Structures are given as structure tokens and as C-alpha cells.
PDB file of C-alpha atoms and ligand atoms in Angstrom:
ATOM      1  CA  MET A 153      -7.265  -1.315 -11.132  1.00  0.00           C
ATOM      2  CA  THR A 154      -3.605  -2.182 -11.535  1.00  0.00           C
ATOM      3  CA  ARG A 155      -1.753   0.479  -9.599  1.00  0.00           C
ATOM      4  CA  VAL A 156       1.602   1.632 -10.959  1.00  0.00           C
ATOM      5  CA  VAL A 157       4.023   3.792  -8.984  1.00  0.00           C
ATOM      6  CA  VAL A 158       6.721   5.374 -11.143  1.00  0.00           C
ATOM      7  CA  LEU A 159      10.153   6.446  -9.881  1.00  0.00           C
ATOM      8  CA  ALA A 160      11.953   9.133 -11.897  1.00  0.00           C
ATOM      9  CA  SER A 161      14.872  11.533 -11.483  1.00  0.00           C
ATOM     10  CA  GLY A 162      15.023  13.974 -14.382  1.00  0.00           C
ATOM     11  CA  GLN A 163      13.283  15.004 -17.580  1.00  0.00           C
ATOM     12  CA  GLY A 164      10.625  12.343 -17.282  1.00  0.00           C
ATOM     13  CA  SER A 165      10.084  11.671 -20.978  1.00  0.00           C
ATOM     14  CA  THR A 166       9.709   7.952 -20.257  1.00  0.00           C
ATOM     15  CA  LEU A 167       7.426   8.770 -17.349  1.00  0.00           C
ATOM     16  CA  GLN A 168       5.292  10.835 -19.747  1.00  0.00           C
ATOM     17  CA  ALA A 169       4.694   7.786 -21.937  1.00  0.00           C
ATOM     18  CA  LEU A 170       3.408   5.903 -18.873  1.00  0.00           C
ATOM     19  CA  LEU A 171       1.237   8.855 -17.778  1.00  0.00           C
ATOM     20  CA  ASP A 172      -0.241   9.108 -21.288  1.00  0.00           C
ATOM     21  CA  ALA A 173      -1.012   5.398 -21.426  1.00  0.00           C
ATOM     22  CA  PHE A 174      -2.245   4.929 -17.852  1.00  0.00           C
ATOM     23  CA  PRO A 175      -4.328   7.814 -16.430  1.00  0.00           C
ATOM     24  CA  PRO A 176      -4.703   7.951 -12.638  1.00  0.00           C
ATOM     25  CA  ASP A 177      -8.283   6.610 -12.724  1.00  0.00           C
ATOM     26  CA  GLY A 178      -7.142   3.542 -14.649  1.00  0.00           C
ATOM     27  CA  GLY A 179      -8.872   4.560 -17.905  1.00  0.00           C
ATOM     28  CA  ALA A 180     -10.299   1.946 -20.224  1.00  0.00           C
ATOM     29  CA  GLU A 181      -7.550  -0.569 -19.536  1.00  0.00           C
ATOM     30  CA  GLY A 182      -7.853  -0.482 -15.749  1.00  0.00           C
ATOM     31  CA  ILE A 183      -4.183   0.408 -15.343  1.00  0.00           C
ATOM     32  CA  GLY A 184      -3.323   3.696 -13.642  1.00  0.00           C
ATOM     33  CA  VAL A 185      -0.251   5.595 -12.512  1.00  0.00           C
ATOM     34  CA  ALA A 186      -1.054   6.036  -8.819  1.00  0.00           C
ATOM     35  CA  ALA A 187       1.936   8.209  -7.879  1.00  0.00           C
ATOM     36  CA  VAL A 188       5.280   9.500  -9.085  1.00  0.00           C
ATOM     37  CA  VAL A 189       8.215   9.558  -6.674  1.00  0.00           C
ATOM     38  CA  CYS A 190      11.237  11.654  -7.617  1.00  0.00           C
ATOM     39  CA  ASN A 191      14.585  12.113  -5.849  1.00  0.00           C
ATOM     40  CA  THR A 192      15.569  15.424  -7.502  1.00  0.00           C
ATOM     41  CA  PRO A 193      14.082  18.761  -6.405  1.00  0.00           C
ATOM     42  CA  GLY A 194      12.769  20.766  -9.364  1.00  0.00           C
ATOM     43  CA  ALA A 195      12.888  17.820 -11.780  1.00  0.00           C
ATOM     44  CA  ARG A 196      10.604  18.095 -14.785  1.00  0.00           C
ATOM     45  CA  ALA A 197       9.227  14.663 -13.895  1.00  0.00           C
ATOM     46  CA  LEU A 198       7.449  16.217 -10.895  1.00  0.00           C
ATOM     47  CA  ASP A 199       5.708  18.795 -13.135  1.00  0.00           C
ATOM     48  CA  ARG A 200       4.661  16.137 -15.580  1.00  0.00           C
ATOM     49  CA  ALA A 201       3.033  14.134 -12.771  1.00  0.00           C
ATOM     50  CA  ARG A 202       1.178  17.157 -11.385  1.00  0.00           C
ATOM     51  CA  ARG A 203      -0.070  18.098 -14.835  1.00  0.00           C
ATOM     52  CA  ALA A 204      -1.471  14.586 -15.245  1.00  0.00           C
ATOM     53  CA  GLY A 205      -3.265  14.859 -11.896  1.00  0.00           C
ATOM     54  CA  VAL A 206      -1.014  12.285 -10.259  1.00  0.00           C
ATOM     55  CA  PRO A 207       0.479  12.738  -6.756  1.00  0.00           C
ATOM     56  CA  ALA A 208       4.078  13.946  -7.187  1.00  0.00           C
ATOM     57  CA  ILE A 209       6.255  13.095  -4.212  1.00  0.00           C
ATOM     58  CA  LEU A 210       9.782  14.384  -3.692  1.00  0.00           C
ATOM     59  CA  VAL A 211      12.124  12.177  -1.661  1.00  0.00           C
ATOM     60  CA  ASP A 212      15.468  13.972  -1.816  1.00  0.00           C
ATOM     61  CA  HIS A 213      18.475  11.652  -1.548  1.00  0.00           C
ATOM     62  CA  ARG A 214      20.908  14.414  -0.631  1.00  0.00           C
ATOM     63  CA  GLY A 215      22.250  15.146   2.834  1.00  0.00           C
ATOM     64  CA  ARG A 216      21.345  11.860   4.488  1.00  0.00           C
ATOM     65  CA  SER A 217      22.268   8.220   4.609  1.00  0.00           C
ATOM     66  CA  ARG A 218      21.230   5.745   1.951  1.00  0.00           C
ATOM     67  CA  GLU A 219      19.267   3.862   4.625  1.00  0.00           C
ATOM     68  CA  ALA A 220      17.278   6.959   5.602  1.00  0.00           C
ATOM     69  CA  PHE A 221      16.659   7.849   1.942  1.00  0.00           C
ATOM     70  CA  GLU A 222      15.490   4.370   1.048  1.00  0.00           C
ATOM     71  CA  ALA A 223      13.278   4.064   4.126  1.00  0.00           C
ATOM     72  CA  GLU A 224      11.394   7.217   3.128  1.00  0.00           C
ATOM     73  CA  LEU A 225      11.352   6.145  -0.509  1.00  0.00           C
ATOM     74  CA  CYS A 226       9.711   2.828   0.416  1.00  0.00           C
ATOM     75  CA  ARG A 227       7.185   4.577   2.670  1.00  0.00           C
ATOM     76  CA  ALA A 228       6.246   6.903  -0.208  1.00  0.00           C
ATOM     77  CA  ILE A 229       5.907   3.996  -2.633  1.00  0.00           C
ATOM     78  CA  ASP A 230       3.946   1.776  -0.251  1.00  0.00           C
ATOM     79  CA  ALA A 231       1.505   4.568   0.673  1.00  0.00           C
ATOM     80  CA  HIS A 232       0.156   4.232  -2.885  1.00  0.00           C
ATOM     81  CA  ARG A 233      -0.241   0.422  -2.711  1.00  0.00           C
ATOM     82  CA  PRO A 234       1.448  -0.424  -6.014  1.00  0.00           C
ATOM     83  CA  ASP A 235       0.938  -3.634  -7.926  1.00  0.00           C
ATOM     84  CA  LEU A 236       3.910  -2.627 -10.027  1.00  0.00           C
ATOM     85  CA  VAL A 237       6.792  -0.183  -9.460  1.00  0.00           C
ATOM     86  CA  CYS A 238       8.358   1.224 -12.633  1.00  0.00           C
ATOM     87  CA  LEU A 239      11.753   2.903 -12.644  1.00  0.00           C
ATOM     88  CA  ALA A 240      11.694   5.383 -15.522  1.00  0.00           C
ATOM     89  CA  GLY A 241      14.928   7.339 -15.662  1.00  0.00           C
ATOM     90  CA  PHE A 242      15.475   6.819 -11.922  1.00  0.00           C
ATOM     91  CA  LEU A 243      19.188   7.374 -11.511  1.00  0.00           C
ATOM     92  CA  ARG A 244      19.887   6.047  -8.006  1.00  0.00           C
ATOM     93  CA  ILE A 245      21.048   2.483  -7.543  1.00  0.00           C
ATOM     94  CA  LEU A 246      18.737   0.773  -5.070  1.00  0.00           C
ATOM     95  CA  SER A 247      20.055  -1.537  -2.364  1.00  0.00           C
ATOM     96  CA  PRO A 248      19.436  -5.291  -2.495  1.00  0.00           C
ATOM     97  CA  GLU A 249      16.963  -4.832   0.375  1.00  0.00           C
ATOM     98  CA  VAL A 250      14.759  -2.538  -1.707  1.00  0.00           C
ATOM     99  CA  ALA A 251      15.050  -4.855  -4.718  1.00  0.00           C
ATOM    100  CA  ALA A 252      13.959  -7.786  -2.517  1.00  0.00           C
ATOM    101  CA  ARG A 253      10.999  -5.850  -1.111  1.00  0.00           C
ATOM    102  CA  TYR A 254       9.566  -5.371  -4.621  1.00  0.00           C
ATOM    103  CA  ALA A 255      10.859  -8.618  -6.130  1.00  0.00           C
ATOM    104  CA  GLY A 256       8.926  -9.620  -9.233  1.00  0.00           C
ATOM    105  CA  ARG A 257       7.017  -6.346  -9.380  1.00  0.00           C
ATOM    106  CA  MET A 258       9.707  -3.719  -9.970  1.00  0.00           C
ATOM    107  CA  LEU A 259      10.723  -2.949 -13.552  1.00  0.00           C
ATOM    108  CA  ASN A 260      13.475  -0.731 -14.947  1.00  0.00           C
ATOM    109  CA  THR A 261      14.255   0.578 -18.398  1.00  0.00           C
ATOM    110  CA  HIS A 262      17.902   0.821 -19.396  1.00  0.00           C
ATOM    111  CA  PRO A 263      18.976   2.710 -22.552  1.00  0.00           C
ATOM    112  CA  ALA A 264      21.135  -0.038 -24.069  1.00  0.00           C
ATOM    113  CA  LEU A 265      20.938  -3.714 -24.936  1.00  0.00           C
ATOM    114  CA  LEU A 266      21.822  -5.397 -21.635  1.00  0.00           C
ATOM    115  CA  PRO A 267      23.911  -7.194 -20.521  1.00  0.00           C
ATOM    116  CA  ALA A 268      26.201  -4.832 -22.489  1.00  0.00           C
ATOM    117  CA  PHE A 269      26.698  -1.234 -21.370  1.00  0.00           C
ATOM    118  CA  GLY A 270      25.037  -1.591 -17.961  1.00  0.00           C
ATOM    119  CA  GLY A 271      25.960  -1.548 -14.298  1.00  0.00           C
ATOM    120  CA  LYS A 272      27.299   1.037 -11.901  1.00  0.00           C
ATOM    121  CA  GLY A 273      28.019   4.422 -13.489  1.00  0.00           C
ATOM    122  CA  MET A 274      26.165   3.524 -16.689  1.00  0.00           C
ATOM    123  CA  TYR A 275      23.204   5.833 -16.913  1.00  0.00           C
ATOM    124  CA  GLY A 276      21.772   8.480 -19.199  1.00  0.00           C
ATOM    125  CA  GLU A 277      24.159  10.019 -21.715  1.00  0.00           C
ATOM    126  CA  ARG A 278      27.140   8.005 -20.429  1.00  0.00           C
ATOM    127  CA  VAL A 279      25.569   4.867 -21.815  1.00  0.00           C
ATOM    128  CA  HIS A 280      25.249   6.332 -25.312  1.00  0.00           C
ATOM    129  CA  GLN A 281      28.814   7.686 -25.163  1.00  0.00           C
ATOM    130  CA  ALA A 282      30.064   4.201 -24.273  1.00  0.00           C
ATOM    131  CA  VAL A 283      28.069   2.587 -27.094  1.00  0.00           C
ATOM    132  CA  LEU A 284      29.534   5.044 -29.622  1.00  0.00           C
ATOM    133  CA  ALA A 285      33.066   4.698 -28.223  1.00  0.00           C
ATOM    134  CA  ALA A 286      32.822   0.914 -28.568  1.00  0.00           C
ATOM    135  CA  GLY A 287      31.831   1.187 -32.238  1.00  0.00           C
ATOM    136  CA  ALA A 288      28.677  -0.892 -31.718  1.00  0.00           C
ATOM    137  CA  ALA A 289      26.417  -1.167 -34.775  1.00  0.00           C
ATOM    138  CA  VAL A 290      23.199  -1.511 -32.781  1.00  0.00           C
ATOM    139  CA  SER A 291      21.881  -0.216 -29.488  1.00  0.00           C
ATOM    140  CA  GLY A 292      18.409  -0.110 -27.988  1.00  0.00           C
ATOM    141  CA  CYS A 293      16.550  -0.366 -24.727  1.00  0.00           C
ATOM    142  CA  THR A 294      16.020  -3.128 -22.213  1.00  0.00           C
ATOM    143  CA  ILE A 295      13.089  -3.506 -19.842  1.00  0.00           C
ATOM    144  CA  HIS A 296      14.087  -5.784 -16.987  1.00  0.00           C
ATOM    145  CA  LEU A 297      13.047  -6.840 -13.534  1.00  0.00           C
ATOM    146  CA  VAL A 298      15.062  -5.252 -10.757  1.00  0.00           C
ATOM    147  CA  ASP A 299      17.107  -7.547  -8.570  1.00  0.00           C
ATOM    148  CA  ALA A 300      20.154  -7.127  -6.319  1.00  0.00           C
ATOM    149  CA  THR A 301      22.565  -6.598  -9.244  1.00  0.00           C
ATOM    150  CA  PRO A 302      22.446  -3.139 -10.877  1.00  0.00           C
ATOM    151  CA  ASP A 303      21.006  -3.581 -14.403  1.00  0.00           C
ATOM    152  CA  GLY A 304      21.359  -7.339 -13.866  1.00  0.00           C
ATOM    153  CA  GLY A 305      17.792  -8.548 -13.300  1.00  0.00           C
ATOM    154  CA  PRO A 306      15.935 -10.845 -15.715  1.00  0.00           C
ATOM    155  CA  ILE A 307      15.393  -9.252 -19.107  1.00  0.00           C
ATOM    156  CA  VAL A 308      11.721  -8.919 -20.015  1.00  0.00           C
ATOM    157  CA  ALA A 309      11.814  -7.159 -23.400  1.00  0.00           C
ATOM    158  CA  GLN A 310      14.243  -5.369 -25.681  1.00  0.00           C
ATOM    159  CA  ALA A 311      14.021  -3.185 -28.759  1.00  0.00           C
ATOM    160  CA  ALA A 312      16.990  -2.492 -31.027  1.00  0.00           C
ATOM    161  CA  VAL A 313      17.882   0.644 -32.987  1.00  0.00           C
ATOM    162  CA  PRO A 314      20.735   1.164 -35.451  1.00  0.00           C
ATOM    163  CA  VAL A 315      23.799   3.201 -34.521  1.00  0.00           C
ATOM    164  CA  LEU A 316      24.431   5.528 -37.457  1.00  0.00           C
ATOM    165  CA  PRO A 317      27.915   6.495 -38.683  1.00  0.00           C
ATOM    166  CA  ASP A 318      27.577  10.176 -37.794  1.00  0.00           C
ATOM    167  CA  ASP A 319      25.762   9.648 -34.472  1.00  0.00           C
ATOM    168  CA  VAL A 320      26.365  11.791 -31.422  1.00  0.00           C
ATOM    169  CA  PRO A 321      25.096  10.722 -27.971  1.00  0.00           C
ATOM    170  CA  GLU A 322      22.118  13.065 -28.155  1.00  0.00           C
ATOM    171  CA  ARG A 323      20.811  11.680 -31.438  1.00  0.00           C
ATOM    172  CA  LEU A 324      21.350   8.081 -30.394  1.00  0.00           C
ATOM    173  CA  ALA A 325      19.586   8.819 -27.087  1.00  0.00           C
ATOM    174  CA  ALA A 326      16.572  10.245 -28.925  1.00  0.00           C
ATOM    175  CA  ARG A 327      16.316   7.119 -31.095  1.00  0.00           C
ATOM    176  CA  VAL A 328      16.601   4.824 -28.068  1.00  0.00           C
ATOM    177  CA  GLN A 329      14.143   6.842 -25.981  1.00  0.00           C
ATOM    178  CA  ALA A 330      11.497   6.685 -28.704  1.00  0.00           C
ATOM    179  CA  GLU A 331      11.683   2.896 -28.355  1.00  0.00           C
ATOM    180  CA  GLU A 332      11.509   3.110 -24.550  1.00  0.00           C
ATOM    181  CA  ARG A 333       8.325   5.170 -24.812  1.00  0.00           C
ATOM    182  CA  ARG A 334       6.803   2.517 -27.075  1.00  0.00           C
ATOM    183  CA  LEU A 335       7.990  -0.619 -25.292  1.00  0.00           C
ATOM    184  CA  TYR A 336       7.603   0.266 -21.607  1.00  0.00           C
ATOM    185  CA  PRO A 337       3.809   0.780 -21.628  1.00  0.00           C
ATOM    186  CA  GLN A 338       3.477  -2.460 -23.567  1.00  0.00           C
ATOM    187  CA  VAL A 339       5.417  -4.394 -20.930  1.00  0.00           C
ATOM    188  CA  VAL A 340       3.276  -2.845 -18.179  1.00  0.00           C
ATOM    189  CA  ARG A 341       0.163  -4.080 -20.020  1.00  0.00           C
ATOM    190  CA  TRP A 342       1.560  -7.604 -20.248  1.00  0.00           C
ATOM    191  CA  PHE A 343       2.218  -7.628 -16.530  1.00  0.00           C
ATOM    192  CA  ALA A 344      -1.143  -6.124 -15.627  1.00  0.00           C
ATOM    193  CA  ARG A 345      -2.994  -8.723 -17.703  1.00  0.00           C
ATOM    194  CA  GLY A 346      -0.982 -11.537 -16.167  1.00  0.00           C
ATOM    195  CA  ARG A 347       0.318 -12.515 -19.582  1.00  0.00           C
ATOM    196  CA  LEU A 348       3.929 -12.224 -18.660  1.00  0.00           C
ATOM    197  CA  GLN A 349       5.670 -14.174 -15.956  1.00  0.00           C
ATOM    198  CA  VAL A 350       9.339 -14.649 -15.326  1.00  0.00           C
ATOM    199  CA  ALA A 351      10.724 -18.077 -14.525  1.00  0.00           C
ATOM    200  CA  GLY A 352      14.346 -17.913 -13.442  1.00  0.00           C
ATOM    201  CA  ARG A 353      15.919 -15.512 -15.899  1.00  0.00           C
ATOM    202  CA  ARG A 354      13.535 -16.040 -18.787  1.00  0.00           C
ATOM    203  CA  PRO A 355      10.227 -14.393 -19.564  1.00  0.00           C
ATOM    204  CA  ILE A 356       7.275 -16.665 -20.288  1.00  0.00           C
ATOM    205  CA  TRP A 357       4.215 -15.466 -22.194  1.00  0.00           C
ATOM    206  CA  ARG A 358       0.867 -17.077 -21.597  1.00  0.00           C
ATOM    207  CA  ASP A 359      -1.229 -17.927 -24.668  1.00  0.00           C
ATOM    208  CA  GLY A 360       1.954 -18.765 -26.532  1.00  0.00           C
ATOM    209  CA  GLU A 361       2.515 -15.225 -27.729  1.00  0.00           C
ATOM    210  CA  GLY A 362       5.918 -13.561 -27.701  1.00  0.00           C
ATOM    211  CA  ALA A 363       7.009 -10.011 -27.109  1.00  0.00           C
ATOM    212  CA  ALA A 364       7.550  -9.134 -30.750  1.00  0.00           C
TER     213      ALA A 364
HETATM  214  C1  GAR B 229      16.086   7.049 -20.123  1.00  0.00           C
HETATM  215  O1  GAR B 229      16.644   6.835 -21.397  1.00  0.00           O
HETATM  216  C2  GAR B 229      16.359   5.856 -19.228  1.00  0.00           C
HETATM  217  O2  GAR B 229      16.473   4.645 -19.890  1.00  0.00           O
HETATM  218  C3  GAR B 229      17.691   6.203 -18.639  1.00  0.00           C
HETATM  219  O3  GAR B 229      17.661   7.581 -18.427  1.00  0.00           O
HETATM  220  C4  GAR B 229      16.811   8.190 -19.406  1.00  0.00           C
HETATM  221  C5  GAR B 229      15.897   9.110 -18.669  1.00  0.00           C
HETATM  222  O4  GAR B 229      15.200   9.963 -19.508  1.00  0.00           O
HETATM  223  N1  GAR B 229      17.908   5.428 -17.472  1.00  0.00           N
HETATM  224  C6  GAR B 229      19.100   4.986 -17.100  1.00  0.00           C
HETATM  225  O5  GAR B 229      20.125   5.295 -17.674  1.00  0.00           O
HETATM  226  C7  GAR B 229      19.101   4.097 -15.863  1.00  0.00           C
HETATM  227  N2  GAR B 229      20.322   3.339 -15.808  1.00  0.00           N
HETATM  228  P1  GAR B 229      13.842  10.625 -19.004  1.00  0.00           P
HETATM  229  O6  GAR B 229      14.081  11.240 -17.649  1.00  0.00           O
HETATM  230  O7  GAR B 229      13.530  11.668 -20.025  1.00  0.00           O
HETATM  231  O8  GAR B 229      12.818   9.542 -18.963  1.00  0.00           O
END
């Protein structure tokens, strides 16, 4: 079974899409969410994991050093022997050391079309506010590998949505998140089946098929 550990911080709607697609026993596809690690006490993501029968682990970032937080985070992740680590609405920036530890097997979803509207301070609703303030005509989501640069790792897949004239951040977010829920499980499947590899900054699909 391909073991997926998901990191989340909040509502967990993206996490839910992964839980629905990949039950803890691996289901028919042999891909299972093995654990959910969350840095926010009381986050809905923890409830969603428990309801799916998946270990829900809280590693609180508050009141201690980044080093201590990340050391416990890595212990929690590693205890579940992941083949793949998926950040799904995980709102802490991870140090280059953590990125290096999971190099090539840690994915993130970002709610905009990177490399625009990413980087430090760009998360959740702030991203959609920035997209609207810039007058962009399209937005979307980006699934990328995590490396030492926040939101800067190789792009694996993207999906675009229109920005509508009367949009507010909430409505744009809902449109983007629907695409995240569709695209993220698909990318996990590609990885699990060994169909997708990343050479340098560019994704390569085996069998000549693309991401479309
Ligand atoms: C998602 O849209 C995700 O892309 C975004 O936060 C949202 C979390 O929603 N992540 C970032 O902004 C990371 N930079 P959720 O908790 O309901 O999945």
C-alpha cells in the first residue's frame, strides 16, 4: 500500500477529499491515508481524520521553538512510514531541513496559480484577496513539490478557474477549493503509480500522457 501522511491546520476540506479517495486500509487502489498531523488544537481537520478512522495527531506549534516543533512533527510523520507526505491547508512554513528530509515525496497545494500570489504571508483568504486586488482574470490551484523556497518547489499540476467581476474572496476560494479537491487526489494517484516523476523543475509523465 502507498502510505500517505497528510498535514493540515484548519477546516480540512482538502484533507477530506484525500480521506474520501484513500481510505486507511488502502481500498481498491492500494493508496491509504495513514495519519493526519495537525498543528492547531481543535481544528476540524482532526475530527475529519478521526471520523475516517485515521490516526489524528496534534503537534502544537505554539509556545516552543521552531526546531522543537519540527522535530516532533517529523517524529509524528515518520512513525507512520509515509511514501508521500501531503500538505493540505497546512499553514506553517517548513524549514529547508524538513523540506530536504522529504525531498521528492512531499506535496503541497496552493490556492493560486504559482509562481504568482505565493510565498511568505500568502495563505488562505489572503491569497484570494491579493488575486482580486490585482484584477487578475484567472486564478486556480497549484500542486507542487515542497523544496526550501516557500511555494517555490517544482510545479506538478495546475487547474485554472475564472475570476468573476463580482467576486469576493469567499466565492473565489470556494471555486478554487473545488478544483483542489479534484486535482490533489489525482496527483497522488500519479505518484503512487509511478507515472509522474520530476526532473529538475519539470514534471515528466510515463506512457506519454499529460496531466490534462
Ligand atoms: C486550501 O485552499 C489550501 O490551498 C490553502 O488553504 C486552504 C485550506 O482549506 N493553503 C494555503 O494557502 C497554503 N499556502 P482547508 O483547510 O479547508 O483544506
